[in-house]
C-alpha cells in the first residue's frame, strides 16, 4: 500500500474488511460442501471399482433423472481387498457420504449381516428380480431377503493363442503338457493367471475344488468340510505352480497384471475374466485376432469344469441420506439397456438373461455362448457373513502355491475356516 | 482409531513421564533437601503437569477402551452376538501360530535393524561430526531419507524390486524378490535401515557433542590408538545417548507397519504384529481379537521400555552417569 495512512478509523475499517474477506474465503469451501444438500438436487455418491465406460452409464442415468438427483461416480481402488477395506471402514464409521455401493458378490452377506445395507422390498424387489439369472440373484440374498441388485455377473474363461495352439486344452494336465511342449520349441509358452495372496487365488482354488467335486463348507455354510475333492484341488494347484510354466511373479500376480503380462506376448494361455478381451482389442488389435477362448480347463477329463461366479451387486447404504433416490439410481445403472452397454464396452457379462439374446451382443461379445454355458453349471463361493475371513485365511494358507502340501494344507485350512465361522479366527 | 492410539502412546513415554533424575551415587542415604531445592522440585512438577495431563487425557480413554473391547466377542459381522468372554480372546491369540510367526518376524526386524542402524548411525555421526568442508551439505544429504514420507519411500522400493518396473529386481538373478519370504524380509529391513539410520545418527551426534576434546587429546598424549580412544573414551561418555537412541529405535522398530503394508501387505508370512492387528481390526472387522492384539503390542512395548530404563539405566539425554544437575 503506497498511500499514506489516513489515521485510525480508516485503517481499522480496512483491517476489518480484510478480516471479513479472509473469513469468507475460509468459509466458502464449507458452504460449497453443504450446498449440494440444500440446493434441491441430491448428490448420489456411487462407490464403484474402476470401469472404463461406467461414466457414460452414469451420465445417461443423470439425464434420465431429469434433475431429481445427480449421481457422482467415485472410483474405488483397483484391488478387490482395498475396495472392501475402504467401504467397510467407512460404513463402520456410519459415513453418510456413500449412497450406492458396488459390492463384489462375496461381500453382500457380510455387509447385510452387519446391518449396513437397506433391504430391497416391494416393487423395487420385483423389478430387481425380473429376468435375472438365478446364480447371480442368489449372491444378492441373505436370510431370504434381497439386499442388492445384481449389476453384472462374471466367470473366467481360458484364453489361448490360436497361432501357437490348434486345440484348446480340456484339462489342467493337458494345458501343462501343451505349455511344456511350446517351451521346448522355444515359443511363447507361459500360462498366466492370478496367484497372489488375495481373493483371486481363492477363486482359482474354489473353481478347482468344485471341478474336482469337492466341498469347502457344508451347503448351509456353518461347518468347514474340506473333503477329498478339496485335497485333489490342492494337488492340481501345487503341480501347476511347480511345472515351470508360470510367470516368475505368479505368486504376486493380480487380474490386471495377468492381462498386461499376456498382452506383452510371453503367454500362450491366460485364465482370466472376460474384461481382458475388449481391453486387448483396444491395446493390441493384432494380438486380439490371434486369441480365442474356451471353457475353463477341467480337473478330471470326464467332468466339465465348474467355474466360480464373480460379478458385482449394487446395494444401498443404510447411512445414505437419500435412500429413495439411491434405489432409483441403482435400478437405472443396472437396467437391461445399460447392462448391454457395459457388456459390450467393458466386457462385464449381464445378469439379465434376455440381454444375451440381443443382436448387438453377438458381434461385440462373441464369447457369450461359452460364458452362458459356464454360468449355467457354475460354482459359487461359500455364502457366509464370515466369508471374507475364510477367504483371507485360505489365501494366506495357499500362498505361495508352490509350497502346498495337500493333506497338511487341507487340515490347516479346515481348522482355520471353522475358527473364522465362530469369530475365533486370527487373520494372518 | 483405538489401535493407533494404543500403539503410539509410548512415543512420549520412555524417559518422559518417568523423567527420573538418577540419585547421586555418593552415599545411598537420602540427603534432606534444602528449602530452595524443594521449591525447585515443586516448580519442576508444576511445569510438566500440563503436558502430563494432556497426554493422559488423549491416550487414557483409547487404551482403556481397547482393553474393554479385548474382553468381548465383538465381531461387526455378527452384531447380535456381542458378549463378554473374559480372557478367551487372549487365549485365542496367544495360542495362534500366526501371532507367534508375526511376533518372531517383528523381533527379527527389530533386532537386526536396530543393530545395523547403531553401527551405521555411529559411523555417519562421526563423519558428520568431524566434517570440516561442506558440513551443512553433508548433514543435509544424510538426513534426506529421514525426511521422505515412509509410505512414499516404500512405494519406490516396491517398484524398484518388482520385475518389469524395477532396476533392482534382477540384481540377484531371475525372480521376484518380494514374493519370497527371505528376500522380502531382507528388503523390508533394508528399507527400514535406509530410512532411520539418519535418525540414529542425529541422536548419536548429540552424544558425540558431550565428549570433551580435552579428554581425547589427553588420551592420545597417553598413546591411545584411534580405536582405543573410540572404545575407552568416546563410548563410555556417550553411553546415555546411545541407550536413549537404542530405546527410541527399538520401540519404533517393534511397531513397524508402513513399509510392510506397502511392500508385501504381509504376504508369505512377512506380517509384523502391527500388520496383524490392522488385518484383524480393519479387514476382519473383528474388534475383539484386534483389540486383544493392540493391548498385547502395548504391553510388549511397555516391557521393552521398562527393561531399558530399569536394567540398562537409560535416562534422559543430557544427564551423565554421575547424576544429573540437582
Short mmCIF file of N, CA, C and O in Angstrom, two decimals, chain A residues 81 84-85 88-89 110 113-114 116 197 251-252 385-386 389 392 397 399-400 412 422-428, chain B residues 73 75-79 92 96-98 174 176 179 267-268 271 276 278-280 282-286 289 293:
data_model
loop_
_atom_site.label_atom_id
_atom_site.label_comp_id
_atom_site.label_asym_id
_atom_site.label_seq_id
_atom_site.Cartn_x
_atom_site.Cartn_y
_atom_site.Cartn_z
N UNK A 81 -9.45 -56.27 -2.41
CA UNK A 81 -9.28 -56.12 -0.97
C UNK A 81 -9.33 -54.66 -0.54
O UNK A 81 -9.95 -54.31 0.46
N UNK A 84 -12.88 -53.25 -0.63
CA UNK A 84 -13.68 -53.68 0.50
C UNK A 84 -13.27 -52.93 1.77
O UNK A 84 -14.12 -52.45 2.52
N UNK A 85 -11.96 -52.82 1.99
CA UNK A 85 -11.49 -52.16 3.21
C UNK A 85 -12.01 -50.73 3.27
O UNK A 85 -12.48 -50.27 4.30
N UNK A 88 -15.91 -50.82 3.99
CA UNK A 88 -16.21 -51.36 5.30
C UNK A 88 -15.80 -50.38 6.40
O UNK A 88 -16.52 -50.17 7.38
N UNK A 89 -14.63 -49.77 6.24
CA UNK A 89 -14.14 -48.83 7.24
C UNK A 89 -15.11 -47.66 7.38
O UNK A 89 -15.42 -47.21 8.48
N UNK A 110 -22.05 -60.41 4.13
CA UNK A 110 -21.34 -59.84 5.27
C UNK A 110 -21.88 -58.46 5.63
O UNK A 110 -22.19 -58.19 6.80
N UNK A 113 -25.41 -58.70 7.00
CA UNK A 113 -25.42 -59.22 8.37
C UNK A 113 -24.97 -58.15 9.36
O UNK A 113 -25.48 -58.09 10.49
N UNK A 114 -24.04 -57.30 8.94
CA UNK A 114 -23.57 -56.23 9.82
C UNK A 114 -24.59 -55.11 9.96
O UNK A 114 -24.42 -54.21 10.77
N UNK A 116 -25.53 -52.94 7.48
CA UNK A 116 -25.10 -51.74 6.78
C UNK A 116 -25.83 -51.50 5.46
O UNK A 116 -25.58 -50.52 4.79
N UNK A 197 -1.49 -63.46 -3.03
CA UNK A 197 -2.22 -63.82 -1.81
C UNK A 197 -3.42 -62.88 -1.66
O UNK A 197 -3.36 -61.90 -0.93
N UNK A 251 3.18 -65.79 -7.98
CA UNK A 251 2.63 -65.68 -6.62
C UNK A 251 2.44 -64.23 -6.20
O UNK A 251 2.20 -63.95 -5.04
N UNK A 252 2.58 -63.30 -7.14
CA UNK A 252 2.31 -61.89 -6.83
C UNK A 252 1.38 -61.26 -7.87
O UNK A 252 1.20 -60.06 -7.88
N UNK A 385 -21.53 -64.77 6.19
CA UNK A 385 -21.03 -63.45 6.58
C UNK A 385 -19.53 -63.48 6.88
O UNK A 385 -18.85 -62.47 6.75
N UNK A 386 -19.04 -64.64 7.28
CA UNK A 386 -17.61 -64.75 7.61
C UNK A 386 -16.78 -65.11 6.38
O UNK A 386 -15.61 -65.44 6.52
N UNK A 389 -13.31 -63.54 6.06
CA UNK A 389 -12.29 -64.09 6.95
C UNK A 389 -11.81 -65.45 6.44
O UNK A 389 -10.62 -65.74 6.45
N UNK A 392 -9.58 -64.86 3.50
CA UNK A 392 -8.26 -64.35 3.87
C UNK A 392 -7.38 -65.45 4.41
O UNK A 392 -6.19 -65.56 4.08
N UNK A 397 -3.08 -69.40 3.52
CA UNK A 397 -2.60 -70.78 3.60
C UNK A 397 -2.16 -71.28 2.23
O UNK A 397 -1.23 -72.08 2.12
N UNK A 399 -0.86 -69.46 -0.12
CA UNK A 399 0.23 -68.67 -0.70
C UNK A 399 1.55 -69.02 -0.04
O UNK A 399 1.62 -69.09 1.18
N UNK A 400 2.64 -69.24 -0.77
CA UNK A 400 2.68 -69.36 -2.23
C UNK A 400 2.27 -70.76 -2.67
O UNK A 400 2.58 -71.73 -1.98
N UNK A 412 -4.97 -77.62 7.87
CA UNK A 412 -4.83 -76.26 8.41
C UNK A 412 -6.01 -75.38 8.00
O UNK A 412 -6.54 -74.62 8.80
N UNK A 422 -16.64 -69.05 13.80
CA UNK A 422 -17.00 -68.83 15.20
C UNK A 422 -16.40 -67.55 15.77
O UNK A 422 -16.29 -67.39 16.98
N UNK A 423 -15.94 -66.63 14.89
CA UNK A 423 -15.29 -65.38 15.31
C UNK A 423 -14.05 -65.62 16.15
O UNK A 423 -13.64 -64.77 16.93
N UNK A 424 -13.47 -66.82 16.06
CA UNK A 424 -12.27 -67.09 16.85
C UNK A 424 -11.05 -67.08 15.94
O UNK A 424 -9.95 -67.42 16.36
N UNK A 425 -11.30 -66.75 14.69
CA UNK A 425 -10.20 -66.83 13.74
C UNK A 425 -9.25 -65.67 13.92
O UNK A 425 -9.68 -64.54 14.12
N UNK A 426 -7.96 -65.97 13.86
CA UNK A 426 -6.98 -64.91 13.82
C UNK A 426 -6.54 -64.80 12.37
O UNK A 426 -6.16 -65.79 11.75
N UNK A 427 -6.66 -63.60 11.81
CA UNK A 427 -6.26 -63.42 10.42
C UNK A 427 -4.76 -63.21 10.34
O UNK A 427 -4.19 -62.52 11.17
N UNK A 428 -4.12 -63.78 9.33
CA UNK A 428 -2.68 -63.59 9.20
C UNK A 428 -2.36 -62.17 8.77
O UNK A 428 -3.19 -61.53 8.16
N UNK B 73 -16.46 -60.90 22.85
CA UNK B 73 -16.60 -61.34 21.47
C UNK B 73 -17.35 -60.22 20.78
O UNK B 73 -18.54 -60.03 21.01
N UNK B 75 -17.74 -58.84 17.01
CA UNK B 75 -17.44 -59.02 15.61
C UNK B 75 -18.49 -58.23 14.84
O UNK B 75 -19.68 -58.54 14.95
N UNK B 76 -18.08 -57.23 14.10
CA UNK B 76 -19.06 -56.38 13.41
C UNK B 76 -19.91 -57.18 12.42
O UNK B 76 -20.99 -56.77 12.05
N UNK B 77 -19.40 -58.35 11.99
CA UNK B 77 -20.16 -59.16 11.04
C UNK B 77 -21.35 -59.83 11.73
O UNK B 77 -22.32 -60.19 11.07
N UNK B 78 -21.21 -60.06 13.02
CA UNK B 78 -22.29 -60.70 13.78
C UNK B 78 -22.69 -59.78 14.93
O UNK B 78 -22.42 -60.08 16.09
N UNK B 79 -23.32 -58.63 14.60
CA UNK B 79 -23.55 -57.62 15.64
C UNK B 79 -24.43 -58.13 16.79
O UNK B 79 -24.33 -57.63 17.90
N UNK B 92 -7.00 -67.27 22.63
CA UNK B 92 -7.05 -67.49 21.18
C UNK B 92 -5.80 -66.92 20.50
O UNK B 92 -5.15 -67.60 19.71
N UNK B 96 -2.11 -68.92 18.93
CA UNK B 96 -2.26 -68.94 17.48
C UNK B 96 -0.92 -68.82 16.78
O UNK B 96 -0.09 -67.99 17.14
N UNK B 97 -0.72 -69.68 15.77
CA UNK B 97 0.59 -69.69 15.11
C UNK B 97 0.86 -68.39 14.36
O UNK B 97 2.01 -67.95 14.28
N UNK B 98 -0.19 -67.77 13.78
CA UNK B 98 0.04 -66.53 13.04
C UNK B 98 0.61 -65.45 13.95
O UNK B 98 1.49 -64.68 13.57
N UNK B 174 17.22 -64.09 -11.79
CA UNK B 174 15.81 -64.13 -12.18
C UNK B 174 14.91 -64.25 -10.95
O UNK B 174 15.31 -64.81 -9.93
N UNK B 176 11.21 -62.75 -8.56
CA UNK B 176 10.61 -61.57 -7.95
C UNK B 176 10.91 -61.59 -6.46
O UNK B 176 10.29 -62.34 -5.72
N UNK B 179 8.35 -61.72 -3.59
CA UNK B 179 7.42 -62.83 -3.42
C UNK B 179 8.05 -63.96 -2.63
O UNK B 179 7.39 -64.96 -2.35
N UNK B 267 2.11 -60.61 2.89
CA UNK B 267 2.06 -61.90 2.21
C UNK B 267 3.27 -62.75 2.58
O UNK B 267 4.30 -62.23 3.02
N UNK B 268 3.13 -64.08 2.39
CA UNK B 268 4.23 -65.02 2.66
C UNK B 268 4.80 -64.87 4.06
O UNK B 268 6.02 -64.87 4.24
N UNK B 271 4.16 -60.58 7.92
CA UNK B 271 3.42 -59.63 8.76
C UNK B 271 4.16 -59.34 10.05
O UNK B 271 4.76 -60.23 10.63
N UNK B 276 -0.70 -57.41 11.71
CA UNK B 276 -1.68 -58.42 12.10
C UNK B 276 -2.88 -57.76 12.80
O UNK B 276 -4.03 -58.09 12.51
N UNK B 278 -3.92 -54.72 12.43
CA UNK B 278 -4.67 -53.99 11.40
C UNK B 278 -5.57 -54.95 10.62
O UNK B 278 -6.74 -54.68 10.40
N UNK B 279 -5.00 -56.08 10.22
CA UNK B 279 -5.78 -57.03 9.43
C UNK B 279 -7.00 -57.53 10.19
O UNK B 279 -8.07 -57.73 9.62
N UNK B 280 -6.85 -57.78 11.49
CA UNK B 280 -7.96 -58.32 12.25
C UNK B 280 -9.00 -57.26 12.59
O UNK B 280 -10.19 -57.53 12.59
N UNK B 282 -9.40 -54.01 10.98
CA UNK B 282 -9.96 -53.25 9.87
C UNK B 282 -10.47 -54.17 8.77
O UNK B 282 -11.56 -53.99 8.25
N UNK B 283 -9.67 -55.19 8.43
CA UNK B 283 -10.12 -56.05 7.34
C UNK B 283 -11.04 -57.15 7.84
O UNK B 283 -11.99 -57.52 7.17
N UNK B 284 -10.77 -57.65 9.02
CA UNK B 284 -11.57 -58.75 9.54
C UNK B 284 -12.78 -58.29 10.32
O UNK B 284 -13.65 -59.10 10.64
N UNK B 285 -12.86 -57.01 10.65
CA UNK B 285 -13.98 -56.45 11.41
C UNK B 285 -14.17 -57.13 12.76
O UNK B 285 -15.25 -57.11 13.33
N UNK B 286 -13.09 -57.77 13.24
CA UNK B 286 -13.19 -58.50 14.50
C UNK B 286 -12.57 -57.64 15.60
O UNK B 286 -11.38 -57.71 15.87
N UNK B 289 -10.73 -59.59 18.77
CA UNK B 289 -9.39 -60.14 18.52
C UNK B 289 -8.40 -59.03 18.21
O UNK B 289 -7.28 -59.00 18.73
N UNK B 293 -4.91 -57.88 20.28
CA UNK B 293 -3.56 -57.74 19.73
C UNK B 293 -2.98 -56.37 20.06
O UNK B 293 -1.81 -56.26 20.43
#
